[in-house]
Tab-separated table of N, CA and C in Angstrom:
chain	number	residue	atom	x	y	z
A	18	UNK	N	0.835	-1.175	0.000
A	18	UNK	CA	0.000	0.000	0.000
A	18	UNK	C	0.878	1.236	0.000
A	19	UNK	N	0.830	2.085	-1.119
A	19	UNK	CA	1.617	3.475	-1.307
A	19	UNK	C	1.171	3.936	0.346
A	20	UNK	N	2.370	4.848	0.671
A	20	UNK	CA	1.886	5.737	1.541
A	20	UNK	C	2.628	7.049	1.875
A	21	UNK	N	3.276	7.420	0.745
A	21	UNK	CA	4.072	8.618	0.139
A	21	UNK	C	4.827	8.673	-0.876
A	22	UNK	N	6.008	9.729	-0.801
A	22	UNK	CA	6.834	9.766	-1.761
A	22	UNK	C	8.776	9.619	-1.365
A	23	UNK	N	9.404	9.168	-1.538
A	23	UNK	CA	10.557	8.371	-1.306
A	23	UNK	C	11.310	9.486	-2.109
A	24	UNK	N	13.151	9.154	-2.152
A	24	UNK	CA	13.907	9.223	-2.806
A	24	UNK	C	13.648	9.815	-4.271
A	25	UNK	N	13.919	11.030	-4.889
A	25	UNK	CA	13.762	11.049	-6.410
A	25	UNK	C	11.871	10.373	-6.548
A	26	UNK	N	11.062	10.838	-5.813
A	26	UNK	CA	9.963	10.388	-5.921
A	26	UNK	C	9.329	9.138	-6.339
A	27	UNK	N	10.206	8.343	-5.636
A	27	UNK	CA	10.288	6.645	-5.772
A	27	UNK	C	8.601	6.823	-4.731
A	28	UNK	N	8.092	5.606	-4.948
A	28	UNK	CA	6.389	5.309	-4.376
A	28	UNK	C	7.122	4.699	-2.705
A	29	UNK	N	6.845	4.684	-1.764
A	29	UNK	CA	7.096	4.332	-0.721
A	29	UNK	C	5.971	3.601	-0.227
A	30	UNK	N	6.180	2.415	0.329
A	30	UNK	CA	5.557	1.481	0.515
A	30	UNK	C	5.589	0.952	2.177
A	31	UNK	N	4.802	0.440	2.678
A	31	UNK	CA	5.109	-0.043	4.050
A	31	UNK	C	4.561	-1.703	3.960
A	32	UNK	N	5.497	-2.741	4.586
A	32	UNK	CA	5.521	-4.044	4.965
A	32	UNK	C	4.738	-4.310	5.153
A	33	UNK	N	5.027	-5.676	5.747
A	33	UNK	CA	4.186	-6.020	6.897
A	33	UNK	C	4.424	-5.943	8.264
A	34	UNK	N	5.939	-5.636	8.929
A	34	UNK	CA	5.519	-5.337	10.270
A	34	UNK	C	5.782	-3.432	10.123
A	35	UNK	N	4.664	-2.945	9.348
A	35	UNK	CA	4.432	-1.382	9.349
A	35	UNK	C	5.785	-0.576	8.841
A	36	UNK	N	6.649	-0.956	8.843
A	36	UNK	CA	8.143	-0.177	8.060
A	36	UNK	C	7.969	0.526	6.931
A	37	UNK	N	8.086	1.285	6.774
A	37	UNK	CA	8.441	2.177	5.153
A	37	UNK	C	9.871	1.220	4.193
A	38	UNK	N	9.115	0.916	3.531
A	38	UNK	CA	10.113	0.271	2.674
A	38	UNK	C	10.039	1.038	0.990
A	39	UNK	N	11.801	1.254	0.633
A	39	UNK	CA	11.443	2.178	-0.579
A	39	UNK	C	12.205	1.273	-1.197
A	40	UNK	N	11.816	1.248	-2.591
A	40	UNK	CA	12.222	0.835	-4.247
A	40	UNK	C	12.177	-0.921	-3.844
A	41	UNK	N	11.323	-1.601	-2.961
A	41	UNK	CA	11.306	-2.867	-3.393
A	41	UNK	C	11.143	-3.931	-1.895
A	42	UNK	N	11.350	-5.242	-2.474
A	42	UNK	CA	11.535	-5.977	-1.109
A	42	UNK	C	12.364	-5.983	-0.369
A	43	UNK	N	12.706	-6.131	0.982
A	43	UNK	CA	13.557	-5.972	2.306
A	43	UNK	C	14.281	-7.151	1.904
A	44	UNK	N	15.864	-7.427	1.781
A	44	UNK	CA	16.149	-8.663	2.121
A	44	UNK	C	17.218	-8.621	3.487
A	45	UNK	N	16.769	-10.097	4.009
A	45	UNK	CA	17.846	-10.204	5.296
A	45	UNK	C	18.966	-10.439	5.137
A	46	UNK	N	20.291	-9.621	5.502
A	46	UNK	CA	21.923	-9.867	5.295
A	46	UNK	C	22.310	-10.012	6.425
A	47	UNK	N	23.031	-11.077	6.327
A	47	UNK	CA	23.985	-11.635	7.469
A	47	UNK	C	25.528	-11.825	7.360
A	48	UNK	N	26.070	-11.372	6.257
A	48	UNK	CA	27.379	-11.547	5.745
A	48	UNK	C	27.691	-10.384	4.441
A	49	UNK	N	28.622	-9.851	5.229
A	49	UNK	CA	29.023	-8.841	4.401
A	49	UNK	C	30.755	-8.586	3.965
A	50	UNK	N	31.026	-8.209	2.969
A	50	UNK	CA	32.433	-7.877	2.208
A	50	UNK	C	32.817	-6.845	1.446
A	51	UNK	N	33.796	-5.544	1.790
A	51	UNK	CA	34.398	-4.534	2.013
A	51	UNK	C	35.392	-4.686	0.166
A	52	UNK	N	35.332	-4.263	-0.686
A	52	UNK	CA	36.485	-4.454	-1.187
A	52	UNK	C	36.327	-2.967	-2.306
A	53	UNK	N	37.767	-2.413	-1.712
A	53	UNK	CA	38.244	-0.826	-1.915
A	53	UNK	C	39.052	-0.338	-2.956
A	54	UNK	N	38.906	0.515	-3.619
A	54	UNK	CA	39.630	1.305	-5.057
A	54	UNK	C	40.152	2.169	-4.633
A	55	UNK	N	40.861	2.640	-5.570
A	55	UNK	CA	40.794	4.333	-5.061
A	55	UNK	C	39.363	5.394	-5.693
A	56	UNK	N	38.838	4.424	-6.538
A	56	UNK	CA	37.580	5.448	-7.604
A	56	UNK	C	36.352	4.853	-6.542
A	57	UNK	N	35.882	3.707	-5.882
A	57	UNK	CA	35.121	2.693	-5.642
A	57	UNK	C	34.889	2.108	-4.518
A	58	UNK	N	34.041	1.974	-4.259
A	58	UNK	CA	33.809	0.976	-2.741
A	58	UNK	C	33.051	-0.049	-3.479
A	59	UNK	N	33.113	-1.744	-2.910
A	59	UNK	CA	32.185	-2.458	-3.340
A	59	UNK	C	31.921	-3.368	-2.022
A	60	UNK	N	30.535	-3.695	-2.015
A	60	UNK	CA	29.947	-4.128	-1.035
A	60	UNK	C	29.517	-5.386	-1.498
A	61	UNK	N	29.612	-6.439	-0.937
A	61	UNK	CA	29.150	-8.142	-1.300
A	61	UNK	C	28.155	-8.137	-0.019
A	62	UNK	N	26.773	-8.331	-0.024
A	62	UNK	CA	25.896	-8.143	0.949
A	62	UNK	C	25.199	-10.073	0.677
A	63	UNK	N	25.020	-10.737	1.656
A	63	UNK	CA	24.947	-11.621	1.561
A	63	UNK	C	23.838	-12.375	2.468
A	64	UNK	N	23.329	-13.174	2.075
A	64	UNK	CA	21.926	-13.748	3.083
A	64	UNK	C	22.551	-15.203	3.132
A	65	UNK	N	23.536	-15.544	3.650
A	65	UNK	CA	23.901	-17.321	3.914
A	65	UNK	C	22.817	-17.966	4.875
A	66	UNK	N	22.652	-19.322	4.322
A	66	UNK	CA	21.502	-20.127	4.593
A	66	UNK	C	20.144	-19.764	5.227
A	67	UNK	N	19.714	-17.963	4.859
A	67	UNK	CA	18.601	-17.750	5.255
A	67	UNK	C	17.529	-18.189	4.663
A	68	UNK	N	16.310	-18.356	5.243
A	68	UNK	CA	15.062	-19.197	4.647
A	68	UNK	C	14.350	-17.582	3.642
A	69	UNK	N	14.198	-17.542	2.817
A	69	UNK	CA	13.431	-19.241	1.736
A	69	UNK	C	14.081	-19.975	1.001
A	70	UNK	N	15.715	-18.936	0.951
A	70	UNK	CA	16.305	-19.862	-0.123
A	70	UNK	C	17.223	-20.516	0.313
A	71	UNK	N	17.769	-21.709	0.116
A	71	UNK	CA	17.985	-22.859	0.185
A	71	UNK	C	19.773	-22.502	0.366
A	72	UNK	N	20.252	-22.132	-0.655
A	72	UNK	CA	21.777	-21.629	-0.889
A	72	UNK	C	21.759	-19.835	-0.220
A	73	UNK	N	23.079	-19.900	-0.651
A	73	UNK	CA	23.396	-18.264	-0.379
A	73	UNK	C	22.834	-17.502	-1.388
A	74	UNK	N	22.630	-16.253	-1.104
A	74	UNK	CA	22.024	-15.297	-1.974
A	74	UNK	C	23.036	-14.067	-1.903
A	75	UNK	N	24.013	-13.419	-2.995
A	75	UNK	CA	24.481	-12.096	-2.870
A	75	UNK	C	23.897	-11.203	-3.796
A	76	UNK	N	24.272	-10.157	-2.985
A	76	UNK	CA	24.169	-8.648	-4.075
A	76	UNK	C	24.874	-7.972	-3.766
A	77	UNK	N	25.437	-7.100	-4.712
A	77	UNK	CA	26.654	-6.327	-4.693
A	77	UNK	C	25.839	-4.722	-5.037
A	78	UNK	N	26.719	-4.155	-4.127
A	78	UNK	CA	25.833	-2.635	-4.742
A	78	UNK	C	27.871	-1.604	-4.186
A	79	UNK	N	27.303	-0.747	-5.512
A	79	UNK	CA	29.148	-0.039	-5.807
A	79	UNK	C	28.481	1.326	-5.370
A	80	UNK	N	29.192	1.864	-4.751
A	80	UNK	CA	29.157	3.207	-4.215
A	80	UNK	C	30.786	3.854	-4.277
A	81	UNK	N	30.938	5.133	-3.956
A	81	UNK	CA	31.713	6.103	-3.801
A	81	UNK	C	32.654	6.505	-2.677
A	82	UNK	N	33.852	6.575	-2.721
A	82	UNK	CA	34.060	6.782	-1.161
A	82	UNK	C	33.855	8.301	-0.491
A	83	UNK	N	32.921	8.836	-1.043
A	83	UNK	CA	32.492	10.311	-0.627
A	83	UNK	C	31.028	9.582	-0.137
A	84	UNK	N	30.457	8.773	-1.021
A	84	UNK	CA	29.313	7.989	-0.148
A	84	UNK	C	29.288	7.339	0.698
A	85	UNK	N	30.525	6.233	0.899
A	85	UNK	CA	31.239	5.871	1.882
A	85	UNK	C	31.095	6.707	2.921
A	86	UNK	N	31.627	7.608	3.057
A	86	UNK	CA	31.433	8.384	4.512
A	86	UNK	C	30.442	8.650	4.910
A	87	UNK	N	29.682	9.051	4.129
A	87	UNK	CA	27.919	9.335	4.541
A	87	UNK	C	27.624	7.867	5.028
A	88	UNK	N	27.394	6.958	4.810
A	88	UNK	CA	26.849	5.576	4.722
A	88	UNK	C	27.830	5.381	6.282
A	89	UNK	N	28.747	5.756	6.666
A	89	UNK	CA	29.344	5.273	8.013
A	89	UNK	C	28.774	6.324	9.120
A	90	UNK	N	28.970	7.555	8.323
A	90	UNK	CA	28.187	8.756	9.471
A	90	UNK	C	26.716	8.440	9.735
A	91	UNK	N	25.989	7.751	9.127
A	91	UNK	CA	24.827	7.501	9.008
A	91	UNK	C	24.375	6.455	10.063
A	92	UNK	N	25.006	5.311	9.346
A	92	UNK	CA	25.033	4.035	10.760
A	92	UNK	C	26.140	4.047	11.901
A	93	UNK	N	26.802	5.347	11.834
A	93	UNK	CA	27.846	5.265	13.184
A	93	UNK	C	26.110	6.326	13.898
A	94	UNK	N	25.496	7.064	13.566
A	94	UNK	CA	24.436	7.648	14.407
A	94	UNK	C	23.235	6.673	14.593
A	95	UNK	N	23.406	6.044	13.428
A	95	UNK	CA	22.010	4.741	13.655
A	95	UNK	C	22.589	3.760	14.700
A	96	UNK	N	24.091	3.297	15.160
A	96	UNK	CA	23.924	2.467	16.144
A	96	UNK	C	24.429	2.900	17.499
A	97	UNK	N	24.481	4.248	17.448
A	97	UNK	CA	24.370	5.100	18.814
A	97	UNK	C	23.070	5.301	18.956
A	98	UNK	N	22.241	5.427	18.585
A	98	UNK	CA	20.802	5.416	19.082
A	98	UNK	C	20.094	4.384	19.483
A	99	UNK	N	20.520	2.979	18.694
A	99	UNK	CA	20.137	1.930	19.016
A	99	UNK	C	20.601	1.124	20.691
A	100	UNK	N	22.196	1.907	20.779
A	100	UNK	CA	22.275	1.254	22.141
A	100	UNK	C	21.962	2.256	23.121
A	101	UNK	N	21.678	3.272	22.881
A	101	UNK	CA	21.370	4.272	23.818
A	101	UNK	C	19.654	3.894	24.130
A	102	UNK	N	19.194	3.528	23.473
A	102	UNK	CA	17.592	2.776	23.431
A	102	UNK	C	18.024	1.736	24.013
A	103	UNK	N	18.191	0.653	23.352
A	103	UNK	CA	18.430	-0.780	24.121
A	103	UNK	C	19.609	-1.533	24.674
A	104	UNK	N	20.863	-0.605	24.829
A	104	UNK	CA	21.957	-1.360	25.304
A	104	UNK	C	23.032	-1.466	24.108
A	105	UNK	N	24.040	-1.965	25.043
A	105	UNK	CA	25.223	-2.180	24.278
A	105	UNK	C	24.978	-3.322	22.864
A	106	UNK	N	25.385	-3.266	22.175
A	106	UNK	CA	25.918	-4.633	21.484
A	106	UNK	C	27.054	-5.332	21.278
A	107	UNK	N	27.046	-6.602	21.238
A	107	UNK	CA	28.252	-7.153	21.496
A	107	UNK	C	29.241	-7.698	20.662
A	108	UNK	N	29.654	-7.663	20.087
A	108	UNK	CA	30.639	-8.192	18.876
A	108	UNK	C	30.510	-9.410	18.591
A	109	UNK	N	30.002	-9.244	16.841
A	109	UNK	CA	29.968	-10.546	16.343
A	109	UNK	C	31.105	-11.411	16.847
A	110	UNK	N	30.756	-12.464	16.781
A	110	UNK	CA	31.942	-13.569	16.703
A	110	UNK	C	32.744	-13.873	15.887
A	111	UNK	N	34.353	-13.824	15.876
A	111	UNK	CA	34.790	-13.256	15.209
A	111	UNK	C	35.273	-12.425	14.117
A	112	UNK	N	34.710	-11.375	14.644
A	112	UNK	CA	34.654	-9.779	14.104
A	112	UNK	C	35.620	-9.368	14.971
A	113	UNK	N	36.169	-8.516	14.517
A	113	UNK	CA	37.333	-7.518	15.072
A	113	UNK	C	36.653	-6.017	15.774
A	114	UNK	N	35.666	-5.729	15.427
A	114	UNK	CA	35.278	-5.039	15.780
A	114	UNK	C	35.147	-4.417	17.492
A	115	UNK	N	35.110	-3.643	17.866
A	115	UNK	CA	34.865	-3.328	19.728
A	115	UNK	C	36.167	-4.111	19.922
């Protein structure tokens, strides 16, 4: 069900658990891969053995490293809000991260 206007006036749509979802279906990623240019960022976004499908599923989406920074300033504020709401999070298993 439309329920505004999105991005470049893409139709914005909401789910089923009520989310605004723009330009399409939500997929779940659980595995992700970093690989850097000097012109390029490329992202390997990955759904391993999530249901419905049977095998792995990737998609790759190429961005900028001027977008790059936006895209880190973005989720470095999206997961300060998230633990400031619900708590710390804890580092994947082995992830280097924290």
């Amino acid at each position: 069900m439309a329920n505004g206007q999105g991005p470049q006036g893409r139709e914005c749509k909401t789910d089923a658990a009520g989310e605004t979802v723009q330009g399409g279906a939500r997929q779940f990623v659980n595995h992700i891969e970093f690989f850097l240019s000097l012109s390029d960022v490329k992202f390997d976004l990955g759904s391993l053995g999530a249901a419905p499908r049977p095998g792995p599923a990737v998609w790759r989406f190429v961005t900028t490293p001027h977008h790059l920074r936006r895209l880190h300033c973005g989720m470095s504020r999206a997961l300060a809000s998230y633990e400031q709401r619900f708590g710390s999070i804890e580092p994947a298993e082995g992830s280097s991260d924290g």
